[in-house]
Amino acid sequence: MSRIDFQSVCKRYAPNAPLTINNANLTIENGEFCVFVGPSGCGKSTLLRMVAGLEEISSGDLSIGGERVNDLPPARRGVAMVFQSYALYPHMTVRENMGFGLKVFGANAAEIDKKVREAAEILQLTHLLDRLPKQLSGGQRQRVAIGRAIVKEPRVFLFDEPLSNLDAALRVQTRLEIAKLHHAIGTASMIYVTHDQVEAMTLADKIVLLRAGEEVQTKGSVAQIGTPMDLYHRPNSLFVAEFIGSPKMNILPAQFESGDSHRATVRVAGTPFEVAVDAAQLAAGTRVSLGLRPEHMRLADSESSPNSLPAQVVHIEKLGEASLLYLELAESLPTITLKVEGTTQLHTGENVRLQVAPSDLHLFDAGGEALARTVPLPV
Ligand code: ADP
């Protein structure tokens, strides 16, 4: 009923303009929570607005519940959208704002009242029903906007950066409420647009990561589709690897020396590193990029420790439960970030040795494509 299918969907805003969306192919299953994420300008809102019927599709097919909707007007699609700006009517109470859409569609007063009460209950707005929007906090206003979507009982909920106007604490709280709402409304699909990878990771069943810039024209809009853990453990490219994860993955230039279908040996500034990837197709001497997540490195015991590099601590950020160490390596290499226990006694200027297990490393070829990892991963 609420399955959404994009087949070879493209969008050009003007006849001779470059493609804003290039060849989007993706499916959102019944009841799935799908997050569109990517850098600013990658076309997340454009894709969402296409589902809402607010944006024309230049080519390709979009279907909802098996029905092609390219030419179906917004009101007949069974979707409800929640905007960043809340878009509440200032002169109407919460109750009137939530019920307005139903009233326009000719629902009777008793039915409207029942649905508004039910939605208010889910969103803990019951005690606020007779207030005006100006008497509410930002978080409460956004809940009213969500309530207005709920009463329409849509088959698809569309959220366009709904938390952007809230402060950090409210963002976390409202994020939790949206996640609970998803569980409460089992059958409706949800598409949620954000540029924030933490929101994407915490909310999504499925993430669609979109790329921006020149590569959209050559490689298409969709960089990778998968569960949050897929994208974290098996990024298919440098772009995905650096986008997912905070602090972001460290990338070091390296040279491929030898390998087979299970492992690779690469050199980073002369130091050998074993990496558990399928390197059967790589030629010796190829330039590659080695990926090290800040949370997957540790401090080595001795100079003879395998897969290790000398480093100097140049800065420490204490976050409480963890500390971030910024480390300088050999001269030609970029500064890297290491995440350690908050109780670390290390200080700026100290010399250390970094170590990473072969199974924790990522390797990317000269074109930025990931080599398949060959060890059992947590998911
Ligand atoms: P995102 O939501 O990922 O930030 P958008 O979908 O808003 O990206 O926009 C994608 C690209 O399309 C941007 O370069 C933007 O400038 C362009 N764009 C968006 N809306 C229009 C429009 N109505 N007319 C022309 N270009 C547009």
Coordinates of C-alpha atoms and ligand atoms in Angstrom, one line a residue:
M1 CA 0.0 0.0 0.0
S2 CA 2.7 2.5 0.9
R3 CA 5.7 1.1 -1.0
I4 CA 7.4 3.8 -3.0
D5 CA 9.4 3.1 -6.1
F6 CA 11.8 5.4 -8.0
Q7 CA 12.7 4.0 -11.4
S8 CA 15.4 5.8 -13.3
V9 CA 14.1 9.1 -12.0
C10 CA 15.8 12.3 -13.3
K11 CA 15.2 15.9 -12.7
R12 CA 16.4 19.0 -14.7
Y13 CA 15.1 22.4 -13.4
A14 CA 15.7 24.0 -16.9
P15 CA 16.0 22.4 -20.4
N16 CA 19.7 23.0 -20.7
A17 CA 20.6 22.8 -17.0
P18 CA 22.6 19.9 -15.6
L19 CA 20.7 17.1 -14.0
T20 CA 19.8 17.9 -10.3
I21 CA 18.7 14.2 -9.9
N22 CA 20.4 11.7 -12.1
N23 CA 19.0 8.2 -12.4
A24 CA 17.5 7.6 -9.0
N25 CA 16.6 3.9 -8.5
L26 CA 15.3 3.0 -5.0
T27 CA 12.5 1.4 -3.2
I28 CA 11.0 2.2 0.2
E29 CA 9.0 -0.7 1.6
N30 CA 5.7 -0.6 3.4
G31 CA 6.3 0.8 6.9
E32 CA 10.0 1.5 6.3
F33 CA 11.7 4.6 7.7
C34 CA 13.9 5.9 4.9
V35 CA 16.3 8.8 5.3
F36 CA 17.6 10.8 2.4
V37 CA 20.9 12.3 3.4
G38 CA 23.8 14.1 1.7
P39 CA 25.6 17.4 1.4
S40 CA 23.7 20.6 0.8
G41 CA 22.4 20.9 -2.8
C42 CA 22.5 17.1 -3.5
G43 CA 18.8 17.1 -4.3
K44 CA 17.3 15.6 -1.1
S45 CA 14.4 18.0 -1.0
T46 CA 13.8 17.7 -4.7
L47 CA 13.4 13.9 -4.4
L48 CA 11.1 14.4 -1.4
R49 CA 9.0 17.0 -3.2
M50 CA 8.6 14.7 -6.1
V51 CA 6.9 12.2 -3.8
A52 CA 4.7 14.9 -2.5
G53 CA 3.8 15.9 -6.0
L54 CA 5.2 19.4 -5.6
E55 CA 8.0 18.9 -8.1
E56 CA 7.7 17.6 -11.7
I57 CA 9.6 14.5 -12.7
S58 CA 11.6 15.1 -15.9
S59 CA 12.0 11.4 -16.8
G60 CA 11.5 8.0 -15.1
D61 CA 8.7 6.6 -13.1
L62 CA 7.6 7.2 -9.5
S63 CA 5.0 4.9 -8.0
I64 CA 3.3 4.7 -4.6
G65 CA 1.6 1.4 -3.6
G66 CA 2.1 0.1 -7.1
E67 CA 0.4 3.0 -8.8
R68 CA 2.4 5.4 -11.1
V69 CA 1.9 8.8 -9.6
N70 CA 4.0 11.0 -11.9
D71 CA 0.9 12.9 -13.0
L72 CA -1.3 12.5 -9.9
P73 CA -2.1 15.7 -8.0
P74 CA -0.6 16.0 -4.5
A75 CA -4.0 15.8 -2.8
R76 CA -4.6 12.3 -4.3
R77 CA -1.3 10.7 -3.3
G78 CA -2.1 9.9 0.3
V79 CA 1.0 11.7 1.6
A80 CA 1.4 14.3 4.4
M81 CA 4.4 16.5 4.6
V82 CA 6.1 18.1 7.7
F83 CA 8.2 21.2 6.9
Q84 CA 11.2 22.7 8.7
S85 CA 9.2 25.9 9.1
Y86 CA 6.2 24.2 10.8
A87 CA 3.8 26.3 8.6
L88 CA 1.1 26.6 11.2
Y89 CA -1.8 29.1 10.9
P90 CA -1.0 31.8 13.6
H91 CA -4.6 32.7 14.2
M92 CA -5.8 29.1 14.8
T93 CA -5.5 27.1 18.0
V94 CA -3.5 23.8 18.0
R95 CA -6.8 22.0 17.7
E96 CA -7.9 24.0 14.7
N97 CA -4.5 23.7 13.1
M98 CA -4.5 20.0 13.5
G99 CA -8.0 19.5 12.2
F100 CA -7.9 22.0 9.4
G101 CA -6.8 19.6 6.6
L102 CA -9.7 17.3 7.5
K103 CA -12.2 20.1 7.6
V104 CA -11.2 21.2 4.1
F105 CA -11.8 17.7 2.9
G106 CA -15.3 17.8 4.4
A107 CA -14.9 15.5 7.4
N108 CA -17.6 16.0 10.1
A109 CA -16.9 17.7 13.4
A110 CA -17.1 14.6 15.6
E111 CA -14.7 12.7 13.3
I112 CA -12.2 15.6 13.3
D113 CA -12.4 15.9 17.1
K114 CA -11.7 12.2 17.5
K115 CA -8.7 12.1 15.2
V116 CA -7.2 15.3 16.7
R117 CA -7.6 13.9 20.2
E118 CA -5.8 10.7 19.2
A119 CA -3.0 12.5 17.5
A120 CA -2.6 14.9 20.4
E121 CA -2.4 11.9 22.8
I122 CA 0.4 10.3 20.8
L123 CA 2.3 13.6 20.7
Q124 CA 1.5 14.6 24.3
L125 CA -0.2 17.8 23.1
T126 CA -3.6 17.2 24.8
H127 CA -3.1 20.0 27.4
L128 CA -2.1 22.4 24.7
L129 CA -5.0 22.0 22.3
D130 CA -6.6 25.4 22.9
R131 CA -3.4 27.4 22.7
L132 CA -2.2 29.5 19.7
P133 CA 1.1 28.7 18.0
K134 CA 2.7 31.8 19.5
Q135 CA 2.1 30.4 22.9
L136 CA 4.1 27.3 22.2
S137 CA 7.9 26.5 22.2
G138 CA 9.6 25.5 18.9
G139 CA 9.5 21.8 19.8
Q140 CA 5.8 22.0 20.6
R141 CA 5.1 23.8 17.3
Q142 CA 6.9 21.1 15.4
R143 CA 4.8 18.4 17.2
V144 CA 1.6 20.2 16.1
A145 CA 2.9 20.1 12.6
I146 CA 3.5 16.4 12.9
G147 CA 0.0 16.0 14.5
R148 CA -1.5 17.8 11.5
A149 CA 0.1 15.1 9.3
I150 CA -1.0 12.2 11.6
V151 CA -4.7 13.2 11.5
K152 CA -4.7 12.8 7.7
E153 CA -3.8 9.1 8.2
P154 CA -1.5 9.2 5.2
R155 CA 0.1 6.2 3.7
V156 CA 3.4 8.1 3.4
F157 CA 4.9 10.7 5.8
L158 CA 7.4 13.1 4.4
F159 CA 9.7 15.1 6.7
D160 CA 11.8 17.9 5.3
E161 CA 14.6 18.7 7.8
P162 CA 11.9 18.9 10.6
L163 CA 14.4 19.5 13.4
S164 CA 16.6 22.2 11.9
N165 CA 15.0 25.0 13.7
L166 CA 15.3 23.4 17.1
D167 CA 18.1 23.7 19.6
A168 CA 20.4 20.7 20.3
A169 CA 18.5 19.3 23.3
L170 CA 15.1 19.6 21.6
R171 CA 16.4 18.1 18.4
V172 CA 17.3 14.9 20.3
Q173 CA 14.0 14.8 22.1
T174 CA 11.9 15.4 19.0
R175 CA 14.0 12.9 17.1
L176 CA 13.0 10.3 19.7
E177 CA 9.4 11.3 19.3
I178 CA 9.6 10.8 15.6
A179 CA 11.2 7.4 16.1
K180 CA 8.4 6.4 18.5
L181 CA 5.8 7.7 16.1
H182 CA 7.2 5.4 13.4
H183 CA 6.8 2.4 15.7
A184 CA 3.2 3.5 16.6
I185 CA 2.2 3.9 13.0
G186 CA 3.4 0.7 11.7
T187 CA 2.1 0.6 8.1
A188 CA 2.8 4.1 6.8
S189 CA 6.2 4.7 5.1
M190 CA 8.3 7.6 6.2
I191 CA 10.8 9.6 4.2
Y192 CA 13.0 12.0 6.1
V193 CA 15.4 14.5 4.7
T194 CA 18.4 15.7 6.6
H195 CA 22.0 16.8 6.0
D196 CA 22.9 15.5 9.4
Q197 CA 24.4 12.0 9.4
V198 CA 23.7 11.4 13.1
E199 CA 19.9 11.9 12.5
A200 CA 20.2 9.6 9.5
M201 CA 22.0 6.9 11.5
T202 CA 19.7 7.1 14.5
L203 CA 16.3 7.2 12.7
A204 CA 16.7 5.2 9.5
D205 CA 15.8 1.6 8.6
K206 CA 17.3 2.5 5.3
I207 CA 19.6 5.4 4.3
V208 CA 19.8 6.7 0.8
L209 CA 23.1 8.7 0.6
L210 CA 23.1 11.2 -2.3
R211 CA 26.1 12.8 -3.8
A212 CA 26.5 16.4 -5.0
G213 CA 28.5 18.2 -7.6
E214 CA 30.0 17.1 -10.9
E215 CA 29.9 13.4 -10.0
V216 CA 26.1 13.5 -10.1
Q217 CA 26.3 13.9 -13.9
T218 CA 28.8 11.0 -14.4
K219 CA 27.9 8.5 -11.6
G220 CA 24.3 9.3 -10.8
S221 CA 22.7 10.8 -7.7
V222 CA 22.6 7.8 -5.4
A223 CA 26.0 7.1 -3.8
Q224 CA 24.8 4.1 -1.6
I225 CA 21.6 2.6 -0.2
G226 CA 21.7 0.5 2.9
T227 CA 21.1 0.1 6.6
P228 CA 23.0 2.5 8.9
M229 CA 25.3 -0.3 9.8
D230 CA 25.9 -1.2 6.2
L231 CA 27.0 2.3 5.4
Y232 CA 29.2 2.4 8.5
H233 CA 30.9 -0.9 8.0
R234 CA 30.8 -1.3 4.3
P235 CA 31.0 2.1 2.7
N236 CA 31.3 1.5 -1.1
S237 CA 33.3 4.6 -1.7
L238 CA 35.5 7.3 -0.1
F239 CA 32.6 9.7 -0.3
V240 CA 30.3 7.5 1.8
A241 CA 33.2 6.5 4.2
E242 CA 33.9 10.1 5.0
F243 CA 30.2 11.2 5.2
I244 CA 29.1 8.5 7.7
G245 CA 30.7 8.5 11.1
S246 CA 31.6 11.2 13.5
P247 CA 34.4 12.2 13.9
K248 CA 34.9 11.3 10.3
M249 CA 37.1 8.5 8.9
N250 CA 40.8 9.4 8.6
I251 CA 42.2 8.9 5.1
L252 CA 45.9 8.3 4.4
P253 CA 47.5 8.1 1.0
A254 CA 49.1 4.7 0.4
Q255 CA 50.6 2.5 -2.2
F256 CA 49.5 -1.0 -3.0
E257 CA 52.3 -3.5 -2.8
S258 CA 50.8 -7.0 -3.0
G259 CA 47.7 -9.0 -2.2
D260 CA 45.1 -11.6 -3.1
S261 CA 41.4 -12.1 -2.7
H262 CA 41.6 -12.0 1.1
R263 CA 44.3 -9.4 2.0
A264 CA 46.4 -6.5 0.8
T265 CA 49.7 -5.1 1.9
V266 CA 50.0 -1.4 1.4
R267 CA 52.6 1.1 2.4
V268 CA 51.9 4.4 4.1
A269 CA 55.0 6.6 4.0
G270 CA 57.1 3.5 3.8
T271 CA 55.4 1.6 6.6
P272 CA 53.6 -1.7 5.7
F273 CA 50.0 -2.2 6.6
E274 CA 48.0 -5.4 6.2
V275 CA 44.3 -4.8 5.2
A276 CA 41.6 -7.5 5.1
V277 CA 40.1 -6.7 1.7
D278 CA 39.8 -8.4 -1.7
A279 CA 42.7 -7.0 -3.6
A280 CA 42.9 -9.6 -6.4
Q281 CA 42.2 -7.0 -9.1
L282 CA 44.8 -4.4 -8.0
A283 CA 48.1 -3.9 -9.7
A284 CA 51.3 -3.5 -7.7
G285 CA 52.3 0.1 -7.3
T286 CA 48.7 1.4 -7.6
R287 CA 47.9 4.5 -5.5
V288 CA 45.2 3.7 -3.0
S289 CA 43.7 5.4 0.1
L290 CA 43.7 3.7 3.5
G291 CA 40.7 4.5 5.8
L292 CA 41.0 4.4 9.6
R293 CA 38.1 5.2 11.8
P294 CA 39.0 7.3 14.9
E295 CA 37.3 4.8 17.2
H296 CA 39.0 1.7 15.7
M297 CA 42.6 2.6 16.3
R298 CA 44.5 2.0 19.5
L299 CA 47.9 2.9 21.0
A300 CA 50.6 0.2 20.2
D301 CA 52.7 -1.4 22.8
S302 CA 56.1 -1.2 21.0
E303 CA 57.9 -0.2 17.9
S304 CA 57.7 -3.7 16.6
S305 CA 53.9 -3.8 16.8
P306 CA 52.5 -4.7 13.3
N307 CA 50.2 -2.3 11.5
S308 CA 51.5 0.7 13.5
L309 CA 52.9 4.2 12.9
P310 CA 54.7 6.7 15.1
A311 CA 52.6 9.9 15.9
Q312 CA 52.7 13.0 18.0
V313 CA 49.8 14.4 19.9
V314 CA 49.2 18.0 18.8
H315 CA 45.9 18.7 20.4
I316 CA 43.4 17.1 22.7
E317 CA 39.6 17.7 22.9
K318 CA 38.1 16.4 26.1
L319 CA 34.4 15.4 25.6
G320 CA 33.9 13.8 29.0
E321 CA 33.2 10.1 28.3
A322 CA 35.8 10.2 25.5
S323 CA 38.7 12.4 24.3
L324 CA 39.7 13.2 20.8
L325 CA 43.4 13.2 20.1
Y326 CA 44.7 15.0 17.0
L327 CA 47.9 13.4 15.8
E328 CA 50.7 14.4 13.5
L329 CA 52.3 11.6 11.5
A330 CA 55.2 11.7 9.1
E331 CA 55.6 15.1 7.4
S332 CA 53.8 14.4 4.2
L333 CA 50.7 12.8 5.9
P334 CA 47.5 14.6 7.0
T335 CA 46.8 15.1 10.7
I336 CA 44.5 12.3 12.0
T337 CA 42.0 11.9 14.8
L338 CA 42.0 9.2 17.4
K339 CA 39.1 8.6 19.9
V340 CA 40.2 7.3 23.3
E341 CA 38.8 6.9 26.8
G342 CA 37.9 10.2 28.5
T343 CA 40.3 9.2 31.3
T344 CA 43.4 9.3 29.1
Q345 CA 46.5 10.8 30.7
L346 CA 48.1 11.6 27.4
H347 CA 49.1 15.2 26.8
T348 CA 50.0 17.5 24.0
G349 CA 53.5 17.0 22.6
E350 CA 53.7 13.3 23.6
N351 CA 55.0 10.7 21.2
V352 CA 52.8 7.6 20.7
R353 CA 52.4 4.7 18.3
L354 CA 49.1 4.1 16.6
Q355 CA 47.9 0.6 15.7
V356 CA 45.0 -0.7 13.7
A357 CA 43.9 -4.3 13.1
P358 CA 43.8 -5.4 9.4
S359 CA 40.1 -6.2 9.9
D360 CA 39.4 -2.6 11.0
L361 CA 40.9 -0.9 8.0
H362 CA 39.2 0.2 4.8
L363 CA 40.9 0.5 1.4
F364 CA 39.8 2.5 -1.6
D365 CA 41.2 2.4 -5.2
A366 CA 42.5 5.3 -7.1
G367 CA 39.0 6.1 -8.3
G368 CA 37.7 6.2 -4.7
E369 CA 35.8 2.9 -4.9
A370 CA 36.0 0.7 -1.8
L371 CA 37.6 -2.8 -2.0
A372 CA 35.3 -5.5 -0.5
R373 CA 36.2 -6.3 3.1
T374 CA 36.9 -10.0 3.7
V375 CA 36.4 -10.5 7.4
P376 CA 33.2 -11.2 9.2
L377 CA 31.7 -7.8 10.2
P378 CA 29.4 -7.2 13.1
V379 CA 26.3 -6.9 10.8
Ligands
ADP1 P1 19.1 19.7 -0.9 O1 17.7 19.5 -0.3 O2 19.9 18.4 -0.9 O3 19.9 20.8 -0.2 P2 17.7 20.7 -3.2 O4 16.8 19.5 -3.7 O5 17.0 21.8 -2.4 O6 18.9 20.1 -2.4 O7 18.4 21.4 -4.4 C1 19.2 20.6 -5.3 C2 19.7 21.6 -6.4 O8 18.6 22.0 -7.2 C3 20.4 22.8 -5.9 O9 21.5 23.1 -6.7 C4 19.3 23.9 -6.0 O10 19.9 25.1 -6.2 C5 18.5 23.4 -7.2 N1 17.1 23.8 -7.2 C6 16.2 23.5 -6.2 N2 15.0 24.0 -6.4 C7 15.1 24.7 -7.6 C8 14.2 25.4 -8.4 N3 12.9 25.6 -8.1 N4 14.7 25.9 -9.6 C9 16.0 25.8 -10.0 N5 16.9 25.1 -9.2 C10 16.5 24.5 -8.1

